[in-house]
Every structure is written in C-alpha cells, then in structure tokens.
C-alpha cells in the first residue's frame, strides 16, 4: 500500500467518523476533508474545486428548484381530494398516501414530496381518528422508495449516472433505473402496507391535537388584570416578556371590551388592560413577585377570547437546512421580527424538557405558533418551517398549475430521448420557469439545499482521488480474495448491504460518491460488467431505513410521529431484506 493510498484511507475514516458523530454539519466536514486532501497532495490544487462544475451538482440543484415549483403550483391538490375515499381502513389509507408520495418522489425531491403529503396525512389521521405514528414512517419510507424509479428521483441515481458517463463513456438515461427501481418500490410499498405499519407503536404522538399535553393551550393560559398603579403601565409587551426571560407570551390584550390578538412587542400596556398570558407557572413568577403589578383574573379563560379570523394557532415542523437550525428563541427574535408567539416546542414526539429560551432548534422539532395569518406565512417561508396542522393557513401560491408540470414533463421527455444531457434539459426548464415568472429568483435560490450542493462539490474530488491513487483497487482486491469462489449474486448483495449501512450512518450522497468507484474497481477486478454493481450501489445508497439520521425524510417525521430510534430499525431492517431479495435478482435479470 502506497503512502497516497494510506492517506486517502485515513481521510475517509476520519470523515466517516465525523459524519456519524454529527457534531459538525456534513458540508463542513466535507470541506475539511477536501482541504486536507489538497495539502497532502491527494487532490491536485488545480482540481480542488472541479466538483462544483460536475453535472451531478447542476442536476441536483435544478431538481430542487423544479420540486419547489411543483410544490407551489398546487397541481397535487387536483387529485388529493380522492384520498378521502381511502380512509375506510388503515391499510387502504396507508396505501393511498404512500402510493401518491412514491409517485411524486419519482419526479421531484424526496423532501419536497414528503412536505406536500405530511400535512395531508396528519389531517387524514385526525379525521379518521387514527394515530399518526401508524402513517408517518410509511410515508417517509415511501418517499425514499419512489426516488429509486427514475434518474432524477434521488441524488444517488444522478451521481451514479454521471460516474458511469465519466468512466464508461455513457450515462444512465432517465428511465434506465425504472425496471429495477419500480419493482423494488412496489415490493417495498406492499411490505409497508401489509406488515410494516403493524410493527409501529399504536400510541398517538404528543402532537396529535386531542391528546397533546404540551400543545393543549388551556393548560398554559391565564388571565391577569393590570391595576392603575402597576409598574407595567406604559411599558411595552416586549418589556413584559423580557421580564419573564421570554418564557411568557402575551396572547391577547382585552381593552375596553376590544380584543387585540397576538399584540406586537411594541404595543404599550395601559391601566385596566386584561392580559391573556401563556406560560408555565414558574415562568409567570416574576410578574407576581410585586403584589401591585398584576391582579388575578378568571381562573378559566374563555376559548372565544383566543379566536379571531386573522389570528391562528398552527403547528409547524422545522425543515432540513432551516434558517433556525442551531439557534435559540432569543437568537431568532421570533416575536420582535414577525409578531408571532412561540407557545410550545416538541422534540421526538415529546414536550421539550428545558426552558424555551434554552432550546436550540433541530430538524424535526414541532413548534406551536400563534399569530396573524400573514405573519405566520412570512415566518414559515423565511425560517424554513412547514405548517403541518395549519387549520386553514394556506402558504403555497397557486400559479402555473398546468404550465409548470407541463414544462417539467417536456424537459423529462427531451432528456429521455437523449437529445440533450439531463443537466442541460433541466437547466432549460428552470430558465423557462424563471422567465415566465412561475418561479422568482428569490424562491429559486432559496429552494436549493446549499449544504447538499457544497457537500457534493467537496466530496467529488475525494471520490476521484480514490481511483487516481489506486485505493479502490486495493479495496476491490481485498474483497475478491475474501470472497474467492462466491457467486455473483453474493457480491451484489455485499455491495448493496454495505451501501445501505453507510447511508444509514452518514448521508446517501457521500455514500454514492464513495461507493461508486469501489464498485467499479470490484467489477473490473472480477472481469464482470460494471452496470450491475453500479445499480447495486444506487439502490443501497438510496435506502437509509434503519435510523432517523440517514435521511432528512426520516428526521422530519420523527417529531410529528412520536417515534423512538428503535422504531426505525424495527420496520427498516425487514424492508432492507425485502429490497435486497427483490433488487439483486432484478439486477441480474436486467443488467447481466
């Protein structure tokens, strides 16, 4: 083993360890790895940033923009009303929701498909009085299964296709993944519909409206009156909340029989005002330490006082790469910036066990928010949150309901016919949508998951270094020696299983980048066609079902579904076995 090979193995080992540790963001880890590789001479200086010009990077970015356009145009709502007819039994409800999600995921980003279906599925669960925990994990897994079907369904497929173009001379086309991917997706959906959901807990998550302790407004609301000689007279709402270290929200001010819902932080408090406050009893203590500051009001708050056509209470989930990830309530200034009250936070299906001001938000956290409709819309769009129980809040625009899908379908057709490469076809689609004002430039840039783009740009040169240093040949020869005499199908099982395990622990994108050259070298060393091995990597890398951290879709449903870590592998382990048992024979049938 040469020094360069040893160096690249050390870099990759450290990168994998840091990915699993999850203390630093994966794009930061990838950047550190690339810089290290450049300084050690593994990656030439003039090739360090060539990954950003890679076709896979451009294609992934375009797919993300198109996915956002499809979300915003409202085309899905044209047929979602028919899902109501599937509420007869739990199996049919899961089949309908998962089938639609998988279909959407075949042509748009996994997260985009899940974001469209998550609020609808929660609404259906509430109307049918079924626990969300039985519905949401199958929904997440369906979004991943659907991505296996086409080239643009998931980033690993795009990476594998471009890797084949660079090493074989021709990429996989738009529907080359379909024979294997569609069969696997149908088998996986059948498992989820018949067996998978039965392995999930039957309890309602704490975000279910009727059994929600931390989201039951009445448990946290109290009424107080401001006497004429109170030191609060003439001070602002923001000053009162600051006195309670922002652990108390002023939900309503009742003044001379007129209600002011979700008052802004600059609103001045007057003598005789009745305040409807939300907060735990210990958080309210600073207001009652001075006996003359406030007078107790009614023991029970009239629910009608909290109702208004303009003011709503919604539940929103923190999306992947949200602007508030890692920040606390104090760092965001939610009330001051948007005029929105944060009433409660749930994490992993349970109420947060620490004070609101100390919570640093993570993907999948569920927030209970109160404010005017326009303010809630602005907050969700600006901070990257998805209203999952919106009670009438409509965030998405409804323009281009036919034009946007039609333009996208034309781009798919052009790419499938081989007239232009997929990255050119999809860049053209994005350009047309922007020029026709179906997507604004602001929305286009905001819809791109820049950490994923940066991750790809940084890791692609390292993946190429695996080949140029001969490290992939070392790995391949070691596998060949250990598996001497084993049949081909067992080699495909090994490649797919390793790819699955890596995607569960890190991310599907780096798994595809790193496993593709290893699979290529293994096929070359065995003097076998490379396509079956690349397909095995594609299926394995896009199948992170054992943990909530393997893919953002899994993380996103953890809070609303009330899942524990063990729930994922209980359902996902059997699903992995189903996928391997279907995919390997199909790969040998189609690609050998």
XYZ file of C-alpha atoms in Angstrom:
592
model
C 0.000 0.000 0.000
C 1.439 3.360 -1.041
C 1.572 6.470 1.113
C -1.107 8.163 -1.007
C -3.432 5.209 -0.575
C -2.864 5.128 3.172
C -3.514 8.872 3.343
C -6.797 8.707 1.469
C -7.965 5.813 3.665
C -7.160 7.826 6.805
C -9.026 10.865 5.489
C -12.084 8.792 4.641
C -12.048 7.017 8.011
C -11.993 10.347 9.835
C -14.732 11.742 7.572
C -16.990 8.759 8.259
C -16.379 9.046 11.994
C -17.261 12.752 11.929
C -20.392 12.068 9.896
C -21.555 9.526 12.475
C -20.596 11.829 15.371
C -22.809 14.519 13.791
C -21.285 17.333 15.823
C -20.361 19.372 12.749
C -22.500 19.771 9.647
C -21.674 17.343 6.860
C -20.780 20.103 4.379
C -18.250 21.490 6.878
C -16.758 18.023 7.357
C -16.516 17.552 3.583
C -14.774 20.915 3.233
C -12.237 19.981 5.894
C -11.614 16.676 4.126
C -11.048 18.356 0.759
C -8.602 20.916 2.161
C -6.716 18.123 3.937
C -6.587 16.128 0.701
C -5.198 19.138 -1.164
C -2.489 19.831 1.429
C -1.439 16.178 1.460
C -1.263 16.085 -2.339
C -4.068 13.550 -2.792
C -6.116 16.081 -4.756
C -4.183 18.403 -7.118
C -4.603 22.096 -6.378
C -5.978 22.859 -9.841
C -8.634 20.118 -9.426
C -9.744 21.047 -5.907
C -12.989 22.761 -6.878
C -13.820 20.969 -10.098
C -16.558 19.146 -8.208
C -18.727 22.262 -8.370
C -18.770 22.054 -12.174
C -19.750 18.387 -12.088
C -23.002 17.612 -13.973
C -24.443 15.909 -10.881
C -24.188 19.154 -8.888
C -26.030 21.146 -11.560
C -28.697 18.474 -11.974
C -29.396 18.181 -8.239
C -29.707 21.977 -7.924
C -32.152 22.130 -10.856
C -34.251 19.266 -9.468
C -34.553 21.113 -6.145
C -35.786 24.284 -7.885
C -38.277 22.337 -10.009
C -39.508 20.476 -6.926
C -40.224 23.768 -5.194
C -42.124 24.965 -8.252
C -44.245 21.809 -8.256
C -44.964 22.278 -4.552
C -46.077 25.867 -5.018
C -48.263 25.448 -8.111
C -50.948 23.335 -6.423
C -51.078 20.537 -9.002
C -51.094 17.891 -6.283
C -54.328 19.237 -4.790
C -56.108 18.404 -8.051
C -56.191 14.731 -7.122
C -55.557 14.683 -3.371
C -59.289 15.054 -2.688
C -59.686 11.473 -3.837
C -57.567 10.297 -0.915
C -60.567 10.905 1.338
C -62.196 7.820 -0.156
C -59.302 5.673 1.118
C -59.994 6.247 4.817
C -62.115 3.107 5.117
C -59.320 1.042 6.658
C -55.845 1.795 7.912
C -54.257 -0.336 5.177
C -56.072 1.468 2.364
C -55.262 4.835 3.902
C -51.551 3.947 4.080
C -51.671 2.528 0.547
C -53.218 5.676 -0.902
C -50.963 8.169 0.891
C -47.782 6.158 0.300
C -48.665 5.492 -3.341
C -49.109 9.204 -4.079
C -45.910 10.064 -2.184
C -43.861 7.453 -4.041
C -45.197 8.628 -7.400
C -44.343 12.268 -6.632
C -40.908 11.299 -5.341
C -40.079 9.655 -8.658
C -40.036 13.061 -10.316
C -39.210 15.527 -7.563
C -37.043 15.824 -4.475
C -37.803 13.296 -1.695
C -38.227 16.050 0.879
C -40.495 18.009 -1.456
C -42.800 15.026 -1.945
C -42.921 14.361 1.791
C -43.542 18.050 2.578
C -46.574 18.009 0.286
C -48.075 14.887 1.841
C -47.186 15.373 5.521
C -49.898 17.936 6.380
C -52.467 15.991 4.369
C -51.611 12.719 6.106
C -51.847 14.328 9.551
C -55.211 15.799 8.617
C -56.426 12.402 7.429
C -55.196 10.760 10.636
C -57.128 13.267 12.702
C -60.342 12.891 10.674
C -60.161 9.107 10.730
C -59.168 9.155 14.450
C -56.088 7.033 13.852
C -52.638 7.539 15.410
C -50.216 9.471 13.227
C -47.470 7.050 14.281
C -49.008 4.366 12.055
C -48.972 6.622 8.992
C -45.903 8.855 9.004
C -42.983 6.414 8.899
C -44.504 4.514 5.950
C -44.936 7.921 4.293
C -41.253 8.765 4.793
C -40.116 5.366 3.525
C -42.430 5.698 0.507
C -40.752 8.999 -0.424
C -37.412 7.153 -0.488
C -38.765 4.151 -2.411
C -40.249 6.386 -5.094
C -36.876 8.003 -5.684
C -35.474 4.683 -6.943
C -37.625 4.729 -10.074
C -36.071 7.486 -12.218
C -32.768 9.238 -12.748
C -33.970 12.427 -11.013
C -35.784 10.709 -8.135
C -32.826 10.842 -5.741
C -29.283 12.320 -5.792
C -27.544 8.883 -5.648
C -29.063 7.998 -9.030
C -27.750 11.218 -10.547
C -24.291 10.626 -9.060
C -24.156 7.026 -10.325
C -25.298 8.101 -13.802
C -22.624 10.772 -14.125
C -19.974 8.425 -12.705
C -20.864 5.941 -15.441
C -20.563 8.691 -18.047
C -17.070 9.596 -16.844
C -15.811 6.003 -16.641
C -17.767 4.076 -19.258
C -18.486 6.861 -21.718
C -22.274 6.985 -21.492
C -24.541 7.872 -18.561
C -27.599 6.010 -17.404
C -30.637 7.551 -19.081
C -33.768 8.900 -17.426
C -35.581 5.566 -17.170
C -32.677 3.089 -17.018
C -33.346 2.840 -13.278
C -37.039 2.050 -13.789
C -37.085 -1.759 -14.308
C -35.236 -2.457 -11.059
C -36.350 0.636 -9.140
C -40.049 0.273 -9.904
C -40.072 -3.412 -8.938
C -38.270 -2.649 -5.680
C -40.588 0.299 -4.943
C -43.707 -1.815 -5.483
C -42.331 -4.603 -3.287
C -41.368 -2.135 -0.562
C -44.786 -0.449 -0.649
C -46.501 -3.832 -0.407
C -44.436 -4.616 2.687
C -45.290 -1.261 4.298
C -48.999 -1.680 3.551
C -49.285 -5.243 4.834
C -46.617 -5.716 7.523
C -44.550 -2.572 8.132
C -47.202 -0.399 9.797
C -48.095 -3.230 12.187
C -44.595 -3.019 13.704
C -45.058 0.641 14.627
C -46.325 1.898 18.005
C -50.067 2.478 18.109
C -49.926 5.417 20.503
C -50.822 8.904 19.443
C -47.884 11.273 19.328
C -47.968 14.253 21.595
C -48.530 16.459 18.575
C -51.904 14.805 17.965
C -54.401 17.531 18.691
C -56.734 15.717 21.052
C -54.105 14.110 23.344
C -51.492 16.830 23.216
C -50.374 17.834 26.701
C -47.741 20.299 25.660
C -49.944 21.654 22.880
C -53.125 21.992 24.947
C -53.447 25.768 25.108
C -55.779 25.857 28.115
C -53.191 24.237 30.391
C -50.823 27.164 29.883
C -53.155 30.159 29.652
C -54.048 32.542 32.475
C -55.888 35.869 32.711
C -54.490 38.851 34.645
C -55.544 42.490 35.030
C -53.209 45.494 35.069
C -54.120 47.835 38.000
C -53.840 51.595 37.637
C -50.711 51.840 39.807
C -48.919 48.857 38.210
C -45.309 49.450 37.099
C -46.296 47.745 33.820
C -48.462 50.710 32.793
C -46.759 52.484 29.903
C -44.314 49.665 29.248
C -44.373 47.520 26.141
C -45.425 43.930 25.585
C -41.811 43.171 24.678
C -40.622 44.548 28.032
C -43.091 42.322 29.910
C -41.929 39.244 28.022
C -38.313 40.213 28.661
C -39.074 40.394 32.394
C -40.080 36.726 32.172
C -36.977 35.946 30.076
C -39.228 35.399 27.040
C -40.805 32.336 28.646
C -44.239 34.013 28.671
C -46.220 35.136 25.641
C -48.915 37.825 25.637
C -51.593 36.169 23.519
C -54.400 38.729 23.862
C -54.922 42.223 25.285
C -58.555 42.990 26.182
C -59.032 46.759 26.417
C -62.460 48.354 26.854
C -64.190 45.223 25.571
C -61.980 45.133 22.466
C -59.522 42.310 21.869
C -56.043 42.779 20.425
C -54.844 39.344 19.281
C -51.122 38.497 19.270
C -50.128 42.106 20.047
C -46.774 43.269 18.671
C -43.855 43.678 21.037
C -44.056 47.493 20.782
C -47.697 47.591 21.975
C -47.935 49.680 25.180
C -49.789 48.290 28.184
C -52.456 50.531 29.721
C -54.154 50.600 33.099
C -57.148 48.292 33.208
C -55.903 46.052 30.419
C -56.744 42.379 30.752
C -53.870 40.215 29.526
C -54.173 36.613 28.384
C -50.759 35.124 29.116
C -49.295 31.783 28.061
C -46.531 30.187 30.091
C -45.694 27.742 32.847
C -46.454 28.788 36.381
C -42.785 29.174 37.285
C -42.244 31.407 34.273
C -45.007 33.760 35.485
C -43.419 34.214 38.929
C -41.532 37.452 38.078
C -44.879 39.116 37.325
C -46.351 38.218 40.718
C -43.347 38.987 42.947
C -44.596 42.574 43.179
C -48.155 42.377 44.569
C -49.165 45.608 42.829
C -48.012 44.583 39.365
C -50.923 42.368 38.334
C -54.277 41.210 39.635
C -55.515 37.682 39.095
C -58.392 37.363 36.672
C -60.668 34.498 35.776
C -59.435 31.020 36.625
C -60.647 29.680 33.283
C -60.020 31.584 30.074
C -62.961 31.741 27.680
C -61.809 29.973 24.483
C -63.689 32.565 22.432
C -61.219 35.189 23.637
C -58.482 33.355 21.693
C -60.441 33.180 18.448
C -60.067 35.621 15.605
C -60.388 35.403 11.813
C -56.942 36.952 11.452
C -55.074 35.164 14.262
C -54.403 31.441 14.198
C -52.579 28.819 16.199
C -50.620 26.420 13.996
C -48.146 23.580 14.393
C -45.059 23.793 12.201
C -42.117 21.435 11.822
C -38.523 22.615 11.372
C -37.442 21.554 7.880
C -33.944 20.336 6.880
C -31.493 23.210 6.411
C -33.887 25.622 8.088
C -32.551 29.056 8.960
C -33.252 28.417 12.663
C -31.285 25.167 12.994
C -28.889 25.517 15.916
C -30.434 28.806 17.071
C -32.461 29.532 20.191
C -35.606 31.615 20.587
C -33.503 34.506 21.842
C -31.261 34.298 18.772
C -34.220 34.416 16.380
C -36.288 37.169 17.989
C -39.449 35.493 16.680
C -41.932 37.854 18.301
C -39.986 41.009 17.585
C -39.297 40.159 13.924
C -42.557 38.506 12.934
C -45.089 39.302 15.665
C -45.542 35.570 16.288
C -45.721 33.876 19.691
C -43.924 30.593 20.292
C -46.220 28.672 22.645
C -44.505 25.297 22.910
C -41.870 23.009 21.365
C -41.967 19.233 20.927
C -38.930 17.123 20.057
C -39.068 13.467 19.047
C -42.762 13.389 19.928
C -42.341 14.684 23.495
C -42.546 18.073 25.140
C -39.233 19.835 25.449
C -37.833 19.304 28.941
C -35.975 22.587 29.142
C -36.985 26.230 29.092
C -37.953 27.659 25.722
C -35.167 30.214 25.660
C -32.553 27.451 26.039
C -33.814 25.217 23.248
C -31.683 25.131 20.111
C -33.891 24.044 17.250
C -33.226 20.905 15.233
C -34.733 19.391 12.105
C -37.996 17.683 13.012
C -38.820 19.873 16.026
C -42.525 20.768 16.139
C -43.377 24.352 17.100
C -46.730 25.633 18.320
C -47.096 29.161 16.968
C -49.704 31.895 17.362
C -50.038 34.960 15.202
C -51.800 36.613 12.311
C -52.073 34.566 9.144
C -49.753 36.807 7.123
C -47.138 36.843 9.890
C -47.233 33.041 10.154
C -46.831 32.698 6.395
C -43.839 35.036 6.414
C -42.245 33.225 9.363
C -42.632 29.769 7.782
C -41.217 30.919 4.448
C -38.353 32.944 5.922
C -37.242 30.470 8.584
C -37.820 27.225 6.678
C -40.711 25.689 8.618
C -43.611 23.610 7.297
C -47.114 24.115 8.677
C -48.242 20.553 9.407
C -51.535 21.350 11.163
C -52.385 24.669 9.657
C -56.087 24.927 10.494
C -56.762 26.961 7.379
C -53.330 28.522 6.882
C -52.526 28.380 3.170
C -48.912 29.170 2.465
C -48.423 27.995 -1.110
C -49.314 30.056 -4.126
C -51.463 28.576 -6.877
C -49.994 29.727 -10.188
C -48.956 27.616 -13.135
C -50.946 24.567 -12.076
C -50.657 23.131 -15.603
C -47.788 25.152 -17.071
C -45.155 24.114 -14.508
C -45.792 20.350 -14.699
C -46.072 20.622 -18.494
C -42.705 22.349 -18.792
C -41.121 19.786 -16.474
C -42.640 16.896 -18.460
C -41.204 18.369 -21.648
C -37.752 18.555 -20.020
C -38.023 14.904 -18.947
C -39.058 13.895 -22.479
C -36.136 15.749 -24.070
C -33.660 14.160 -21.643
C -35.212 10.697 -22.025
C -34.926 10.897 -25.806
C -31.225 11.696 -25.435
C -31.447 14.921 -27.409
C -29.550 16.842 -24.698
C -27.965 15.775 -21.382
C -30.250 15.858 -18.380
C -28.383 18.754 -16.758
C -28.946 20.888 -19.872
C -32.608 19.894 -20.135
C -33.353 20.715 -16.506
C -31.365 23.956 -16.539
C -33.525 24.964 -19.508
C -36.680 24.084 -17.549
C -35.573 26.269 -14.628
C -34.708 29.120 -17.008
C -38.118 28.935 -18.687
C -39.936 28.928 -15.340
C -37.975 31.970 -14.171
C -38.508 33.887 -17.421
C -42.242 33.134 -17.325
C -42.311 34.289 -13.684
C -43.596 30.923 -12.489
C -40.655 30.890 -10.081
C -38.967 34.003 -8.744
C -35.198 34.164 -8.484
C -35.527 34.567 -4.732
C -37.560 31.367 -4.437
C -35.240 29.548 -6.839
C -32.131 30.313 -4.799
C -33.908 29.627 -1.505
C -35.184 26.227 -2.663
C -31.693 24.898 -3.343
C -30.298 22.909 -0.409
C -26.905 24.577 -0.469
C -25.341 22.265 2.149
C -26.051 19.318 -0.195
C -24.588 21.192 -3.167
C -21.478 22.120 -1.184
C -21.196 18.545 0.104
C -21.210 17.229 -3.461
C -18.714 19.815 -4.698
C -16.285 18.974 -1.899
C -16.618 15.183 -1.968
C -16.472 14.533 -5.719
C -12.701 15.306 -5.939
C -12.107 12.946 -2.992
C -14.102 10.227 -4.731
C -11.946 10.710 -7.804
C -8.829 10.549 -5.603
C -9.904 7.072 -4.536
C -9.426 5.984 -8.142
C -6.345 8.008 -9.069
C -4.402 6.770 -6.025
C -5.414 3.173 -6.672
C -7.192 2.929 -3.307
C -10.297 1.456 -4.921
C -8.178 -1.309 -6.476
C -6.781 -2.175 -3.034
C -10.301 -2.464 -1.603
C -11.545 -4.437 -4.597
C -8.662 -6.911 -4.463
C -9.221 -7.436 -0.754
C -12.898 -8.210 -1.335
C -12.056 -10.561 -4.233
C -9.583 -12.511 -2.109
C -12.026 -12.814 0.798
C -14.892 -13.866 -1.454
C -12.971 -16.191 -3.742
C -15.358 -18.595 -5.429
C -18.563 -16.908 -4.250
C -21.321 -16.459 -6.863
C -22.061 -13.106 -8.482
C -25.306 -12.581 -6.619
C -23.491 -12.701 -3.279
C -21.122 -9.949 -4.458
C -24.086 -7.768 -5.406
C -25.667 -8.434 -2.004
C -22.416 -7.388 -0.316
C -22.110 -4.132 -2.294
C -25.765 -3.259 -1.714
C -25.696 -4.106 2.008
C -22.543 -2.042 2.623
C -24.088 0.891 0.750
C -27.242 0.594 2.859
C -25.277 0.578 6.102
C -23.232 3.620 5.105
C -26.338 5.560 4.062
C -27.932 4.784 7.444
C -24.976 6.243 9.301
C -23.935 9.159 7.115
C -25.853 10.515 4.102
C -26.937 8.961 0.840
C -24.973 11.476 -1.226
C -21.461 10.751 0.148
C -22.303 7.041 0.146
C -22.902 7.120 -3.610
C -19.805 9.256 -4.229
C -17.515 6.909 -2.293
C -19.048 3.531 -3.159
C -19.305 4.067 -6.937
C -15.525 3.893 -7.615
C -15.179 0.901 -5.264
C -17.941 -0.964 -7.108
C -16.345 -0.073 -10.446
C -12.963 -1.436 -9.383
C -14.591 -4.573 -7.955
C -16.389 -5.282 -11.237
C -13.207 -4.668 -13.214
C -11.213 -6.961 -10.921
C -13.765 -9.741 -11.387
C -13.850 -9.076 -15.155
C -17.623 -8.551 -14.958
C -19.961 -5.868 -16.369
C -19.877 -2.735 -14.257
C -23.564 -1.794 -14.600
C -24.927 -4.395 -12.123
C -22.528 -3.185 -9.439
C -23.371 0.483 -10.047
C -27.075 -0.353 -9.823
C -26.435 -2.154 -6.536
C -24.767 0.988 -5.176
C -27.642 3.170 -6.400
C -30.269 1.010 -4.681
C -28.243 0.651 -1.474
C -27.245 4.302 -1.151
C -30.877 5.407 -1.574
C -32.144 3.034 1.142
C -31.422 4.566 4.590
C -34.232 2.978 6.612
C -32.565 1.913 9.872
C -32.054 5.295 11.555
C -33.730 8.710 11.722
C -30.433 10.389 10.778
C -29.814 8.590 7.481
C -32.092 10.885 5.506
C -33.934 14.131 6.234
C -37.275 12.489 5.404
C -36.817 10.131 8.352
C -35.819 13.002 10.630
C -38.792 15.087 9.537
C -41.441 12.586 10.685
C -39.765 11.689 13.982
C -41.359 14.526 15.965
C -44.881 14.505 14.490
C -44.956 10.688 14.641
C -43.577 10.429 18.171
C -41.034 7.797 17.129
C -38.121 6.444 19.109
C -34.809 5.494 17.484
C -35.649 1.789 17.744
C -38.851 2.158 15.729
C -36.844 2.809 12.571
C -34.781 -0.359 12.609
C -37.779 -2.458 13.679
C -39.512 -1.539 10.412
C -36.439 -0.743 8.309
C -34.487 -3.961 8.839
C -37.173 -6.116 7.243
C -37.586 -3.528 4.491
C -33.846 -3.736 3.733
C -34.161 -7.529 3.414
C -37.170 -7.142 1.119
C -35.271 -4.678 -1.072
C -32.177 -6.895 -1.341
C -34.239 -10.008 -2.106
C -36.031 -8.178 -4.940
C -33.281 -5.923 -6.267
C -30.483 -8.484 -6.691
C -32.463 -10.912 -8.910
C -33.852 -7.979 -10.915
C -30.363 -6.512 -11.437
C -29.080 -9.865 -12.679
C -32.109 -10.267 -14.951
C -31.953 -6.777 -16.470
C -28.250 -5.874 -16.434
C -26.293 -9.125 -16.849
